[in-house]
XYZ file of C-alpha atoms in Angstrom:
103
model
C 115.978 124.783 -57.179
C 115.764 127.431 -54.094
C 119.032 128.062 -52.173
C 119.102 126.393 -48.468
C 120.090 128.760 -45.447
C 121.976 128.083 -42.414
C 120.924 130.816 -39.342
C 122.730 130.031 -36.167
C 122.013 132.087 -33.229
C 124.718 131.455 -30.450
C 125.018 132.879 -27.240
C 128.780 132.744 -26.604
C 130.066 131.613 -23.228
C 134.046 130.886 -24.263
C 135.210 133.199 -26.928
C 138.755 131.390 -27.462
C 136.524 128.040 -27.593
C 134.273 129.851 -30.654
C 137.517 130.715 -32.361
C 138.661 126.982 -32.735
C 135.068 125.997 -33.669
C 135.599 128.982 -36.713
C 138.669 127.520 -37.122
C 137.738 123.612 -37.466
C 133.999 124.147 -39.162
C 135.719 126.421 -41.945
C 137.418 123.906 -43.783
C 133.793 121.843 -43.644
C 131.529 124.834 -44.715
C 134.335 125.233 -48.118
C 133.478 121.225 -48.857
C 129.860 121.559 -48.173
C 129.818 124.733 -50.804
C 128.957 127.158 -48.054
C 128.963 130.919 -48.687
C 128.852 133.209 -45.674
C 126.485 135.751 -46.245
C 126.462 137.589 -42.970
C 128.197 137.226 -39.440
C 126.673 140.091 -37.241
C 127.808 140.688 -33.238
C 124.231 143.108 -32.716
C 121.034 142.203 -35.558
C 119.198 144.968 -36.024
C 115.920 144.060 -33.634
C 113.026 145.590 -34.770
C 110.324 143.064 -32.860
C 110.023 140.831 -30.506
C 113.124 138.968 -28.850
C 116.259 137.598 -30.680
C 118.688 134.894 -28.670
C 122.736 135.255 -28.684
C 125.098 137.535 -29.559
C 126.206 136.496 -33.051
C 124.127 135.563 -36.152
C 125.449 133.576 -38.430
C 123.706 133.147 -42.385
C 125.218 130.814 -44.628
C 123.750 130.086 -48.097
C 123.809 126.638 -49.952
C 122.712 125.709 -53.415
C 119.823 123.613 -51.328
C 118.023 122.988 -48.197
C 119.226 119.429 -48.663
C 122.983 120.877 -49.061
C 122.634 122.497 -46.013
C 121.699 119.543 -44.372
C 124.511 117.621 -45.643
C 126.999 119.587 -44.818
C 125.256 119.858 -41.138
C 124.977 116.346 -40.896
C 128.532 115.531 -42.282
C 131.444 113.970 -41.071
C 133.794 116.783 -41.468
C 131.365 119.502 -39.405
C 130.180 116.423 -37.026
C 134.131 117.316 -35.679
C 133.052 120.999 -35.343
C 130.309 121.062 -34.242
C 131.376 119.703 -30.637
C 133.709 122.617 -30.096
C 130.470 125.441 -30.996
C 128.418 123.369 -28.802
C 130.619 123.365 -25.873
C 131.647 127.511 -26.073
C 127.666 128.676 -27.243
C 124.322 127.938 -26.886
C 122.569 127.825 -29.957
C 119.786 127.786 -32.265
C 120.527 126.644 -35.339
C 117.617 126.274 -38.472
C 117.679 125.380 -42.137
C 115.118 127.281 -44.370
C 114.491 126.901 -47.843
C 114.851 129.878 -49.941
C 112.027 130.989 -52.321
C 112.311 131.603 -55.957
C 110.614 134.469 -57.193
C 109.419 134.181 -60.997
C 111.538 136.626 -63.491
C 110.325 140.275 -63.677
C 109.734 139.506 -67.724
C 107.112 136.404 -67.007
């Protein structure tokens, strides 16, 4: 089954407000089987236009993990916090899995 991905964009407006979201939607991402695979202040653009000043990737075992854990009770508490110090984008994609080099 292909790994789900979290990608938020956020555009913060209350740093101190984005450190008790980090602090509240931890605890939720560790239940949900979250692994952070990159938090980055400046992406590398290379076309076109990217929104905020953080990126955010999170990986879970599936798309429908991912959703879960967004649509959970234990981020729902969160998620209030992120939305009132950043606006963001947030998306789910599914991962693809690429068939064994020996096949």
């Amino acid at each position: 089954m292909p790994k789900g991905y979290v990608i938020l964009t956020e555009s913060i407006n209350d740093p101190a407000g984005m450190d008790a979201y980090s602090r509240a939607a931890g605890p939720s991402m560790a239940e949900g089987g979250a692994s952070v695979l990159a938090v980055d202040g400046r992406p590398q653009l290379l076309e076109g236009e990217w929104h905020g000043d953080r990126t955010v990737v999170l990986e879970f075992e599936s798309a429908e993990a991912a959703r879960a854990w967004y649509e959970s009770e234990a981020y729902g508490r969160a998620k209030p916090l992120r939305q009132a110090a950043a606006d963001t984008n947030v998306v789910i994609i599914t991962g693809s899995e690429q068939p064994s080099r020996g096949a």
